[in-house]
Amino acid sequence: MEPQKKLINSAERCVDEALCGLVRASGGLCLLKGHRVVLRSDLASLKGKVGLVSGGGSGHEPAHGGYIGAGMLSAAVAGGVFASPPPASILAAVLSLHQAGASGVLLIVKNYTGDRLNFGLAAEQARHRGVDVDMLIVAEDCAFDRPSKAGRRGLCGTVFIHKLAGALAEEGCSLDQIVSKMRDVLKGIGTLGVSLSPCSVPGCLPSFDLPPGAMELGLGIHGEPGIKRSKVTSADEVVKTMIDHMTNPDSQSHLPLKSGDSVVLCVNNLGALSCLEMAVVTRAAITCLENRKVVVARVMSGSFMTSLEMAGVSLTLMRADQEVLRLFDAKTSAPAWPNLSTACVSGRSHVAEAPVMSTRPQDDKHSQGPLSPVMRTVLDRICSTLLEKQEELNSLDRASGDGDCGNTHSQAARAVQDWLQGHVVPGCPGQLLLVLAGLVEEKMGGSSGALYSLFLTAAAGRLTEGRSGAAAWAAAVHAGTQAMRRYGGADPGDRTMLDALCPAAAELMKLTDAPPAGQMAVLHAAVQKAAAGAEATRHLTARAGRASYIAAERVTLPDPGAVAVAAILGVVVETLAEQK
């Protein structure tokens, strides 16, 4: 027995349960008792207007039930997965609309033999009962150069017909008017699909085999294979191949498209492409069409007519004049119709000017002051210490993180060294901290870069040229630590750099009222507190940062971030002690 790969309850019940889920979630829809038929819940509003019925096999969701609403379908009939619906249910849908006062009923049918037969039979039976009914066959597949007698398949272009015919019906057009306008529009619609994987009907094996790295061009929406198999290339190349094939005049099923033509583009996810891939393909399709001097008037991109979980995409193009666009833009309450802009896609300026940013602190001109030499010495020593500790920090990080803590600290150290070579150290400590914040934000990266940058930016606000005594530095370290806690969400005891920093910051607050002679003692005590805090992280369970996702019993080494902070503080105090 094949292991279950689909999130369903059973293959037998999945269609009925899916229809129930759709209807329960959409206030405008209801189910017809005893049938797999979804109806508008406000059928009375059809009085005197043409009703629209579509449908087909299940597995193409959101088609067709998602397109029911004012301005689109009045009813949809579902068969089993990839199976045509029974004529009795189609007839029940038609009669429901007729009895609600619809002036006529249009059946919109995709060109598959089973659908043509079953919808055709229902149409004949409805005529016998006095219903004014007509049938529109959608056959817009561009795959085959020489289509067989069965003709071209009906694909995602059907959704365009739902929309345009629905807008005409809503305006009160007659059945004959709608059919004649839609037959004209159908001449200007073409669809082509490509897939990187097959799909499998619930309870069955995949419909065809596609080796890894291969793609199938021109396949249908029931898992039937296509016309050509090739190697998967870039999205741009795949899209160009598709549009070239769709518009190739040597093919009997091509869509004639010339420079200056205006089109609506539908980029349809066949089921399993990520939204990211869909957006890449959408960009490629717009660009490819514009390169051919085709005006892209509207774009819809998403899942509109799927093939279960097939990893593929189909492109539908519809030549569009002002009238087609007016109908396309008309409002609808159908739950699966996207909320689209009515602005023309081509020719619209789609890039906004970036805001004017002041220069980066590290690029500003600074003037030196009495503190500049000692601050330069301290910085030099911090950088060389971090570079020496690169491998130690990496190996500590490998136990609980991604093993790059030493690398990120070294990147920051090298960035500071490079900056020191070409710049004077400003006399104002606050300005220097802002420079360092800018450098680590840009060069260190990751969450460490953000944390150090937060610390330095918050600390900088407490230090000016006039306010740079011991108490001001203590307040700066305190402010920086608080900023890290506020935005990083960690606290002491969570096994992060704060386990070294917080005890040191608390100790440094004693500088606020320590006599000058006692200041060095406070600094040395702060270093001890930081070292002890870092060492104690050996016995802590990580509750923040990436290490919090690792099993606690596996980590018995100190936290690399805390070790780095203790080392930095140690170097600062050691250098200051030498200056005395």
XYZ file of C-alpha atoms in Angstrom:
580
model
C 0.000 0.000 0.000
C 1.345 3.419 -1.031
C 2.013 5.642 2.046
C -0.413 8.573 2.275
C 1.001 11.663 0.570
C -2.163 13.758 0.480
C -3.798 15.532 3.400
C -7.263 14.048 2.903
C -9.559 11.729 4.840
C -10.265 9.309 2.019
C -10.000 9.200 -1.778
C -13.750 8.439 -2.001
C -14.893 11.420 0.096
C -12.314 14.065 -0.830
C -14.360 15.716 -3.619
C -17.505 16.084 -1.499
C -15.536 17.277 1.514
C -13.637 19.818 -0.620
C -16.905 21.191 -2.068
C -18.304 21.412 1.455
C -15.167 23.269 2.612
C -15.439 25.767 -0.255
C -19.123 26.466 0.399
C -18.776 26.677 4.196
C -15.999 29.255 3.797
C -17.822 31.396 1.187
C -21.017 33.174 2.202
C -22.090 33.676 -1.416
C -22.179 29.950 -2.241
C -24.374 26.967 -1.410
C -24.578 23.276 -2.358
C -27.450 21.686 -4.289
C -28.806 18.820 -2.218
C -28.027 15.393 -3.656
C -25.626 16.749 -6.318
C -22.044 17.927 -6.622
C -23.347 21.319 -7.702
C -22.313 24.650 -6.194
C -24.724 27.558 -6.692
C -24.896 31.246 -5.948
C -26.734 31.604 -2.660
C -28.619 34.636 -4.082
C -30.253 32.923 -7.099
C -33.185 35.368 -6.970
C -30.880 38.082 -8.371
C -30.668 36.081 -11.646
C -34.282 36.922 -12.528
C -34.429 38.097 -16.144
C -30.691 37.570 -16.697
C -28.701 34.794 -18.348
C -27.360 32.174 -15.941
C -23.884 30.720 -16.485
C -22.988 27.092 -15.708
C -19.541 25.564 -16.012
C -17.771 22.619 -14.475
C -15.767 19.498 -15.140
C -13.597 17.145 -13.198
C -12.402 18.018 -9.696
C -8.694 18.524 -9.056
C -8.561 21.898 -10.849
C -9.445 23.995 -7.788
C -10.271 26.863 -7.431
C -11.970 26.034 -10.757
C -14.849 25.913 -11.093
C -16.650 26.550 -7.806
C -14.408 29.473 -6.872
C -15.675 31.457 -9.889
C -19.297 31.559 -8.758
C -20.653 34.973 -7.846
C -22.244 38.133 -9.209
C -20.422 38.957 -12.456
C -19.199 35.392 -13.042
C -20.752 31.895 -12.891
C -24.162 31.144 -11.414
C -23.408 27.449 -10.861
C -20.608 24.905 -11.211
C -20.924 21.136 -11.552
C -18.101 18.919 -10.252
C -17.220 15.404 -11.361
C -14.843 13.089 -9.539
C -11.137 13.939 -9.728
C -10.352 14.467 -13.453
C -13.722 12.878 -14.351
C -16.549 14.551 -16.252
C -19.656 15.360 -14.144
C -22.833 13.288 -14.697
C -25.557 14.747 -16.988
C -28.199 14.493 -14.214
C -26.232 16.942 -12.019
C -25.631 19.327 -14.942
C -29.361 19.266 -15.706
C -30.178 19.881 -12.017
C -27.925 22.972 -12.075
C -29.568 24.287 -15.278
C -33.083 23.756 -13.925
C -32.201 25.484 -10.630
C -31.255 28.620 -12.586
C -34.274 28.331 -14.881
C -36.633 28.007 -11.924
C -35.016 31.031 -10.269
C -36.152 33.085 -13.275
C -33.023 33.115 -15.470
C -33.891 34.236 -19.028
C -31.528 31.622 -20.479
C -28.614 29.419 -19.501
C -25.161 29.280 -21.059
C -23.029 26.162 -20.522
C -19.281 26.941 -20.664
C -17.514 23.673 -21.457
C -13.827 22.751 -21.847
C -13.119 20.748 -24.994
C -12.834 17.212 -23.657
C -14.969 14.407 -25.088
C -16.526 13.442 -21.727
C -17.471 17.049 -20.918
C -18.893 17.673 -24.408
C -21.053 14.530 -24.219
C -22.359 15.040 -20.697
C -22.982 18.802 -20.964
C -24.456 18.227 -24.475
C -26.871 15.602 -23.168
C -27.939 17.885 -20.295
C -28.447 20.759 -22.794
C -30.728 18.597 -24.959
C -32.711 17.455 -21.922
C -33.061 21.067 -20.713
C -34.332 22.185 -24.150
C -37.052 19.527 -23.914
C -38.122 21.164 -20.678
C -38.424 24.558 -22.336
C -35.136 26.090 -21.180
C -33.367 28.508 -23.544
C -29.907 26.936 -23.333
C -26.719 27.218 -25.375
C -23.244 25.720 -25.096
C -19.884 27.424 -25.602
C -16.875 25.133 -26.126
C -13.490 26.500 -24.983
C -10.586 24.995 -26.961
C -7.614 27.334 -26.620
C -4.649 24.960 -26.084
C -1.652 25.942 -28.252
C 0.345 22.736 -27.716
C -0.237 20.773 -30.906
C 0.982 21.966 -34.307
C -1.529 19.638 -35.976
C -4.441 19.023 -33.573
C -6.243 15.678 -33.908
C -9.920 15.362 -34.761
C -10.737 15.850 -31.046
C -9.406 19.395 -31.489
C -7.613 21.657 -29.025
C -8.069 21.148 -25.290
C -9.802 23.631 -23.009
C -7.420 25.012 -20.379
C -7.048 28.071 -18.146
C -8.406 30.421 -20.853
C -11.813 29.122 -19.732
C -11.494 31.363 -16.654
C -11.314 34.453 -18.946
C -14.568 33.317 -20.589
C -16.213 32.874 -17.159
C -15.245 36.463 -16.382
C -16.213 38.182 -19.650
C -19.442 36.225 -20.179
C -20.312 36.806 -16.522
C -19.857 40.577 -16.890
C -22.105 40.602 -19.994
C -24.777 38.520 -18.222
C -24.666 40.874 -15.227
C -25.281 43.813 -17.598
C -28.394 42.051 -18.922
C -27.141 40.935 -22.367
C -29.124 38.214 -24.114
C -27.901 34.631 -24.489
C -27.297 35.088 -28.234
C -25.312 38.304 -27.695
C -23.108 36.666 -25.053
C -22.426 33.576 -27.207
C -21.566 35.633 -30.290
C -19.232 38.002 -28.397
C -17.487 35.113 -26.628
C -16.920 33.208 -29.905
C -15.079 36.296 -31.192
C -13.032 36.616 -28.004
C -12.100 32.895 -28.097
C -10.264 33.431 -31.413
C -7.826 35.628 -29.500
C -7.069 33.308 -26.539
C -4.201 30.809 -26.312
C -2.761 28.710 -23.459
C 0.342 26.562 -23.062
C 1.508 24.637 -20.003
C 4.868 23.350 -18.823
C 5.524 21.036 -15.898
C 8.479 19.840 -13.835
C 6.494 16.994 -12.227
C 3.445 14.808 -12.829
C 0.489 14.720 -10.440
C -1.371 11.817 -8.907
C -5.104 11.325 -8.470
C -5.917 10.469 -4.818
C -5.497 6.725 -4.399
C -3.570 6.312 -7.691
C 0.034 6.407 -8.882
C 1.472 9.467 -10.718
C 0.014 10.029 -14.184
C 3.402 9.873 -15.953
C 7.086 9.669 -15.044
C 9.272 12.714 -15.360
C 12.939 12.204 -14.461
C 14.584 14.822 -12.197
C 15.763 17.867 -14.169
C 13.325 17.249 -17.038
C 10.278 19.295 -18.001
C 7.266 18.506 -20.153
C 5.937 21.177 -22.532
C 2.328 21.383 -23.681
C 0.728 19.042 -21.183
C -2.965 19.109 -20.269
C -4.610 19.687 -16.899
C -5.475 16.030 -16.259
C -1.915 14.839 -15.945
C -1.808 13.777 -19.620
C 1.703 14.144 -21.099
C 2.635 16.920 -23.502
C 4.365 17.359 -26.840
C 8.009 17.735 -25.928
C 10.312 16.788 -23.082
C 13.507 18.732 -22.445
C 15.979 19.761 -19.776
C 14.808 22.382 -17.275
C 16.565 25.668 -18.059
C 16.187 29.126 -16.521
C 12.730 30.660 -16.002
C 13.475 33.289 -18.678
C 14.347 30.623 -21.260
C 11.374 28.407 -20.397
C 8.980 31.353 -20.724
C 10.531 32.429 -24.054
C 10.203 28.851 -25.384
C 6.533 28.811 -24.326
C 5.630 32.162 -25.888
C 7.571 31.331 -29.085
C 5.637 28.057 -29.380
C 2.266 29.685 -28.640
C 2.721 32.319 -31.318
C 4.534 30.242 -33.985
C 2.626 30.812 -37.275
C 3.680 27.341 -38.545
C 1.425 25.743 -35.918
C -2.282 25.323 -36.683
C -3.129 26.041 -33.045
C -1.028 29.211 -32.628
C -2.309 32.512 -31.294
C -1.618 35.276 -33.866
C 0.208 38.048 -32.010
C 1.914 41.034 -33.602
C 3.791 44.098 -32.453
C 1.406 46.675 -30.974
C -1.225 44.104 -29.924
C -2.635 44.491 -26.437
C -3.048 41.383 -24.250
C -4.232 40.155 -20.879
C -1.735 37.659 -19.428
C -2.606 34.899 -16.983
C 0.268 33.124 -15.244
C -1.418 30.069 -13.761
C 0.155 27.854 -11.117
C -0.636 24.221 -11.969
C -0.525 23.448 -8.266
C 2.870 23.143 -6.633
C 5.091 26.035 -7.692
C 6.042 28.344 -4.825
C 4.760 31.929 -4.893
C 8.390 33.019 -5.308
C 8.785 30.961 -8.529
C 5.433 32.271 -9.764
C 6.590 35.864 -9.355
C 9.844 35.110 -11.236
C 7.880 33.518 -14.100
C 5.436 36.453 -14.124
C 8.290 38.938 -14.507
C 9.794 36.786 -17.291
C 6.478 36.626 -19.185
C 5.844 40.386 -18.982
C 9.417 41.131 -20.119
C 9.288 38.593 -22.966
C 6.019 40.056 -24.314
C 7.238 43.641 -23.999
C 10.440 42.712 -25.871
C 8.175 41.687 -28.759
C 6.489 45.122 -28.553
C 3.258 43.578 -27.231
C 1.371 45.784 -24.768
C 0.601 43.901 -21.556
C -2.649 45.478 -20.376
C -3.440 43.284 -17.342
C -1.744 40.422 -15.520
C -3.225 37.834 -13.207
C -0.749 35.554 -11.469
C -1.717 32.733 -9.097
C -3.597 29.428 -8.956
C -6.655 29.646 -11.217
C -6.990 26.246 -12.865
C -4.706 23.694 -11.277
C -3.855 20.071 -11.830
C -3.708 18.837 -8.219
C -0.080 19.099 -7.035
C 1.638 19.402 -10.413
C 4.791 21.545 -10.224
C 4.189 23.588 -13.334
C 2.760 26.720 -14.849
C 0.569 27.621 -17.794
C 0.549 30.922 -19.644
C -2.688 32.205 -21.165
C -2.754 35.210 -23.479
C -5.934 36.988 -24.557
C -5.912 39.737 -27.175
C -7.763 42.614 -25.566
C -9.449 45.743 -26.922
C -11.096 48.378 -24.706
C -14.377 46.452 -24.542
C -12.661 43.231 -23.440
C -10.760 45.188 -20.757
C -13.978 46.847 -19.585
C -15.589 43.429 -19.070
C -12.405 42.009 -17.531
C -12.252 44.910 -15.034
C -15.952 44.696 -14.074
C -16.504 43.845 -10.412
C -17.300 40.292 -9.343
C -17.992 38.712 -5.967
C -16.527 35.315 -7.004
C -14.178 34.257 -4.193
C -11.333 33.001 -6.420
C -11.171 36.024 -8.740
C -8.113 38.119 -7.785
C -8.256 41.736 -6.681
C -6.568 43.325 -9.707
C -5.517 46.845 -10.606
C -7.159 48.465 -13.638
C -3.920 50.253 -14.598
C -2.159 49.146 -17.790
C 0.847 47.006 -16.828
C 3.079 48.112 -19.718
C 4.236 51.721 -19.660
C 3.562 52.199 -15.952
C 6.460 53.533 -13.932
C 6.944 50.698 -11.422
C 9.984 51.902 -9.468
C 9.676 54.599 -6.788
C 12.526 56.949 -5.934
C 14.404 55.942 -2.791
C 14.223 58.416 0.118
C 17.146 60.765 0.539
C 19.381 59.190 3.180
C 21.937 61.276 5.046
C 25.522 60.134 4.594
C 26.701 57.110 6.554
C 28.426 58.038 9.846
C 31.590 56.231 8.701
C 31.848 58.604 5.707
C 31.513 61.834 7.701
C 34.501 64.118 8.277
C 35.518 64.146 11.937
C 37.977 66.201 13.976
C 40.310 64.676 16.557
C 40.250 65.441 20.245
C 42.152 64.566 23.446
C 40.513 61.110 23.654
C 41.312 60.166 20.024
C 44.715 58.468 20.627
C 43.541 56.248 23.492
C 40.332 55.281 21.630
C 42.410 54.350 18.549
C 44.720 52.164 20.670
C 41.752 50.431 22.310
C 40.133 49.778 18.934
C 43.347 48.392 17.439
C 43.686 45.972 20.348
C 40.028 44.874 20.179
C 40.396 44.119 16.462
C 43.574 42.089 16.803
C 42.090 40.142 19.755
C 38.949 39.239 17.765
C 41.065 38.124 14.811
C 43.172 35.930 17.130
C 40.025 34.409 18.613
C 38.383 33.649 15.240
C 38.859 29.861 15.359
C 38.075 29.614 19.092
C 34.749 31.433 18.604
C 33.909 29.345 15.514
C 34.489 26.087 17.353
C 32.362 27.225 20.326
C 29.648 28.179 17.830
C 29.773 24.820 16.064
C 28.509 23.210 19.275
C 25.330 25.267 19.335
C 24.949 27.322 16.190
C 26.139 27.502 12.621
C 29.854 27.722 13.413
C 30.479 31.214 12.053
C 30.612 33.399 15.187
C 34.380 33.850 14.828
C 34.045 34.701 11.153
C 31.414 37.387 11.754
C 33.482 38.974 14.545
C 36.579 38.882 12.310
C 34.664 40.519 9.463
C 33.722 43.350 11.823
C 37.311 43.617 13.111
C 38.737 43.856 9.575
C 36.150 46.471 8.615
C 37.155 48.594 11.629
C 40.873 48.153 10.839
C 40.312 49.254 7.227
C 38.381 52.305 8.398
C 41.072 53.247 10.958
C 43.710 53.265 8.211
C 41.978 55.973 6.243
C 40.286 58.080 8.918
C 40.997 60.106 12.035
C 39.302 58.894 15.223
C 36.789 61.609 16.226
C 37.361 63.311 19.545
C 33.697 62.824 20.427
C 33.138 59.234 21.686
C 29.452 59.309 20.637
C 30.495 60.009 17.027
C 32.993 57.141 17.127
C 30.332 54.727 18.412
C 28.028 55.770 15.548
C 30.835 55.092 13.055
C 31.353 51.639 14.599
C 27.585 51.010 14.541
C 27.525 51.817 10.805
C 30.505 49.577 10.109
C 29.198 46.530 11.981
C 25.688 46.902 10.539
C 27.097 46.886 7.013
C 30.045 44.491 7.318
C 29.275 42.096 10.170
C 25.795 41.062 9.065
C 23.494 38.528 10.712
C 21.886 38.982 14.096
C 25.286 39.725 15.726
C 25.752 42.744 13.453
C 22.271 43.997 14.294
C 22.811 43.500 18.055
C 26.208 45.237 18.178
C 24.856 48.037 15.986
C 21.848 48.478 18.299
C 24.143 48.542 21.324
C 26.508 51.122 19.778
C 23.721 53.346 18.391
C 21.863 53.469 21.720
C 25.119 53.989 23.647
C 26.244 56.809 21.321
C 23.326 58.983 22.428
C 24.749 59.141 25.988
C 28.236 60.343 25.004
C 29.277 63.750 23.677
C 32.589 65.578 23.648
C 31.590 67.432 26.784
C 30.010 64.379 28.414
C 32.610 61.637 28.227
C 33.541 60.971 31.839
C 33.283 57.618 33.602
C 29.617 58.160 34.555
C 28.668 58.961 30.937
C 30.397 55.781 29.692
C 28.560 53.747 32.335
C 25.230 55.261 31.248
C 26.125 54.538 27.595
C 26.871 50.861 28.276
C 23.628 50.597 30.265
C 21.587 52.211 27.432
C 23.203 49.915 24.838
C 22.483 46.826 26.920
C 18.845 47.844 27.415
C 18.429 48.337 23.638
C 19.780 44.834 23.003
C 17.338 43.383 25.528
C 14.370 45.333 24.183
C 14.823 44.443 20.509
C 16.580 41.102 20.800
C 14.054 39.705 23.257
C 16.709 37.956 25.378
C 17.437 38.321 29.096
C 20.358 37.310 31.316
C 20.166 33.537 31.821
C 19.122 32.858 28.198
C 22.672 31.867 27.191
C 23.527 34.836 24.971
C 26.084 37.652 24.947
C 23.860 39.378 27.536
C 25.072 36.878 30.158
C 28.473 38.578 29.963
C 27.249 42.086 29.204
C 24.484 42.605 31.809
C 26.560 41.819 34.947
C 29.365 44.034 33.588
C 26.944 46.876 32.785
C 25.448 46.663 36.294
C 28.949 46.796 37.836
C 29.916 49.775 35.631
C 26.952 51.783 37.011
C 29.049 52.072 40.214
C 31.204 54.521 38.228
C 28.362 57.036 38.620
C 29.517 57.877 42.158
C 32.946 56.199 42.429
C 35.822 58.583 43.328
C 38.478 58.897 40.562
C 40.885 56.728 42.560
C 38.350 53.888 42.693
C 37.433 53.869 38.998
C 39.995 51.286 37.858
C 38.819 48.888 40.565
C 35.249 49.129 39.216
C 36.502 48.489 35.647
C 38.467 45.403 36.726
C 35.444 44.125 38.678
C 33.257 44.617 35.576
C 35.709 42.503 33.521
C 35.592 39.761 36.196
C 31.774 39.843 36.118
C 31.761 39.537 32.307
C 34.247 36.625 32.340
C 32.301 34.835 35.078
C 29.026 35.432 33.199
C 30.484 33.978 29.986
C 31.857 30.955 31.845
C 28.479 30.353 33.538
C 26.790 29.995 30.134
C 28.251 26.457 30.011
C 25.470 25.418 32.391
C 22.621 27.392 30.829
C 19.947 26.259 28.386
C 19.708 28.559 25.371
C 16.357 30.323 25.295
C 17.048 32.875 22.567
C 18.935 32.991 19.293
C 19.720 30.080 16.983
C 21.213 27.957 19.790
C 17.754 27.756 21.374
C 16.801 25.201 18.698
C 19.547 22.735 19.762
C 18.951 19.993 22.357
C 20.151 21.351 25.739
C 22.158 18.313 26.841
C 24.411 18.589 23.801
C 25.796 22.009 24.740
C 28.440 22.102 27.497
C 30.719 24.833 26.143
C 30.314 28.531 26.909
C 28.274 30.734 24.573
C 30.553 32.254 21.864
C 28.763 35.625 21.930
C 29.292 35.943 25.681
C 32.955 34.895 25.314
C 33.467 37.579 22.643
C 31.896 40.295 24.818
C 34.041 39.308 27.829
C 37.157 39.397 25.628
C 36.313 42.852 24.254
C 35.743 44.268 27.755
C 38.942 42.651 28.977
C 40.993 44.301 26.205
C 39.416 47.718 26.822
C 40.226 47.667 30.544
C 43.694 46.199 30.057
C 44.562 48.961 27.568
C 43.179 51.677 29.848
C 45.212 50.266 32.773
C 48.383 50.558 30.677
C 47.589 54.203 29.864
C 47.451 55.195 33.544
